[in-house]
C-alpha cells in the first residue's frame, strides 16, 4: 500500500496546529521515523520532507543516523 505525499502533507499541516510549538520537532522526528517503515520512494520522501522546516530537520537527522548505522554495521566485524 502506498501513501500519497499530498495526503501526508495535509495530515501533517492539520496535526501540527494542535501540537505545542516546543513539541513539533519531536513529533516530526517520530513521523519521519515511522514513515521509514512504509513504501515511500526517495522522491516522495524528499517531497514530503521539504515541505516544512520541522520535517526538513527531522529528515536530515534521520538520514544522518541511518548513514551512521550503515557505517557502524559495515565495520562491526
PDB file of C-alpha atoms in Angstrom:
ATOM      1  CA  UNK A   1       0.000   0.000   0.000  1.00  0.00           C
ATOM      2  CA  UNK A   2       1.346   3.367  -0.986  1.00  0.00           C
ATOM      3  CA  UNK A   3       0.754   6.589   0.895  1.00  0.00           C
ATOM      4  CA  UNK A   4       0.209   9.699  -1.183  1.00  0.00           C
ATOM      5  CA  UNK A   5       2.507  12.577  -0.343  1.00  0.00           C
ATOM      6  CA  UNK A   6      -0.316  15.107  -0.629  1.00  0.00           C
ATOM      7  CA  UNK A   7      -2.326  13.230   1.997  1.00  0.00           C
ATOM      8  CA  UNK A   8       0.704  13.089   4.295  1.00  0.00           C
ATOM      9  CA  UNK A   9       1.365  16.796   3.891  1.00  0.00           C
ATOM     10  CA  UNK A  10      -2.248  17.682   4.566  1.00  0.00           C
ATOM     11  CA  UNK A  11      -2.293  15.439   7.639  1.00  0.00           C
ATOM     12  CA  UNK A  12       0.914  16.969   9.000  1.00  0.00           C
ATOM     13  CA  UNK A  13      -0.324  20.504   8.364  1.00  0.00           C
ATOM     14  CA  UNK A  14      -3.564  19.813  10.223  1.00  0.00           C
ATOM     15  CA  UNK A  15      -1.957  17.961  13.112  1.00  0.00           C
ATOM     16  CA  UNK A  16       0.906  20.383  13.741  1.00  0.00           C
ATOM     17  CA  UNK A  17      -1.584  23.135  14.516  1.00  0.00           C
ATOM     18  CA  UNK A  18      -2.644  21.099  17.563  1.00  0.00           C
ATOM     19  CA  UNK A  19       0.899  20.306  18.703  1.00  0.00           C
ATOM     20  CA  UNK A  20       2.661  22.674  21.075  1.00  0.00           C
ATOM     21  CA  UNK A  21       5.354  24.600  19.220  1.00  0.00           C
ATOM     22  CA  UNK A  22       8.019  23.220  21.550  1.00  0.00           C
ATOM     23  CA  UNK A  23       6.868  19.645  20.766  1.00  0.00           C
ATOM     24  CA  UNK A  24       6.604  19.958  16.982  1.00  0.00           C
ATOM     25  CA  UNK A  25      10.173  18.885  16.260  1.00  0.00           C
ATOM     26  CA  UNK A  26       9.794  15.730  18.347  1.00  0.00           C
ATOM     27  CA  UNK A  27       6.525  14.976  16.544  1.00  0.00           C
ATOM     28  CA  UNK A  28       8.188  15.493  13.158  1.00  0.00           C
ATOM     29  CA  UNK A  29      11.072  13.233  14.214  1.00  0.00           C
ATOM     30  CA  UNK A  30       8.644  10.480  15.168  1.00  0.00           C
ATOM     31  CA  UNK A  31       6.634  10.878  11.976  1.00  0.00           C
ATOM     32  CA  UNK A  32       9.712  10.679   9.750  1.00  0.00           C
ATOM     33  CA  UNK A  33      10.937   7.585  11.590  1.00  0.00           C
ATOM     34  CA  UNK A  34       7.512   5.958  11.253  1.00  0.00           C
ATOM     35  CA  UNK A  35       7.366   6.726   7.540  1.00  0.00           C
ATOM     36  CA  UNK A  36      10.582   4.802   7.093  1.00  0.00           C
ATOM     37  CA  UNK A  37       8.509   1.650   7.634  1.00  0.00           C
ATOM     38  CA  UNK A  38       6.236   2.492   4.696  1.00  0.00           C
ATOM     39  CA  UNK A  39       6.737   2.416   0.970  1.00  0.00           C
ATOM     40  CA  UNK A  40       7.675   5.985   0.179  1.00  0.00           C
ATOM     41  CA  UNK A  41      10.031   6.345  -2.717  1.00  0.00           C
ATOM     42  CA  UNK A  42      13.085   8.541  -2.242  1.00  0.00           C
ATOM     43  CA  UNK A  43      11.419  11.213  -4.392  1.00  0.00           C
ATOM     44  CA  UNK A  44       8.222  11.090  -2.289  1.00  0.00           C
ATOM     45  CA  UNK A  45      10.237  11.221   0.931  1.00  0.00           C
ATOM     46  CA  UNK A  46      12.183  14.257  -0.295  1.00  0.00           C
ATOM     47  CA  UNK A  47       8.986  15.977  -1.444  1.00  0.00           C
ATOM     48  CA  UNK A  48       7.352  15.385   1.925  1.00  0.00           C
ATOM     49  CA  UNK A  49      10.387  16.385   3.970  1.00  0.00           C
ATOM     50  CA  UNK A  50      10.996  19.584   2.010  1.00  0.00           C
ATOM     51  CA  UNK A  51       7.552  20.979   2.803  1.00  0.00           C
ATOM     52  CA  UNK A  52       8.191  22.133   6.372  1.00  0.00           C
ATOM     53  CA  UNK A  53      11.189  23.224   8.451  1.00  0.00           C
ATOM     54  CA  UNK A  54      10.485  20.668  11.190  1.00  0.00           C
ATOM     55  CA  UNK A  55      10.223  17.868   8.640  1.00  0.00           C
ATOM     56  CA  UNK A  56      13.418  19.023   6.904  1.00  0.00           C
ATOM     57  CA  UNK A  57      15.355  18.849  10.171  1.00  0.00           C
ATOM     58  CA  UNK A  58      13.787  15.509  11.098  1.00  0.00           C
ATOM     59  CA  UNK A  59      14.629  14.011   7.705  1.00  0.00           C
ATOM     60  CA  UNK A  60      18.202  15.292   7.817  1.00  0.00           C
ATOM     61  CA  UNK A  61      18.698  13.865  11.314  1.00  0.00           C
ATOM     62  CA  UNK A  62      17.085  10.568  10.338  1.00  0.00           C
ATOM     63  CA  UNK A  63      19.201  10.183   7.203  1.00  0.00           C
ATOM     64  CA  UNK A  64      22.339  11.077   9.156  1.00  0.00           C
ATOM     65  CA  UNK A  65      21.502   8.433  11.756  1.00  0.00           C
ATOM     66  CA  UNK A  66      20.863   5.884   9.000  1.00  0.00           C
ATOM     67  CA  UNK A  67      24.252   6.630   7.439  1.00  0.00           C
ATOM     68  CA  UNK A  68      25.986   6.294  10.806  1.00  0.00           C
ATOM     69  CA  UNK A  69      24.220   2.977  11.451  1.00  0.00           C
ATOM     70  CA  UNK A  70      25.166   1.697   7.994  1.00  0.00           C
ATOM     71  CA  UNK A  71      28.776   2.711   8.610  1.00  0.00           C
ATOM     72  CA  UNK A  72      28.783   1.056  12.059  1.00  0.00           C
ATOM     73  CA  UNK A  73      27.246  -2.138  10.665  1.00  0.00           C
ATOM     74  CA  UNK A  74      29.830  -2.229   7.904  1.00  0.00           C
ATOM     75  CA  UNK A  75      32.742  -2.168  10.363  1.00  0.00           C
ATOM     76  CA  UNK A  76      31.356  -4.218  13.264  1.00  0.00           C
ATOM     77  CA  UNK A  77      33.035  -7.478  12.227  1.00  0.00           C
TER      78      UNK A  77
END
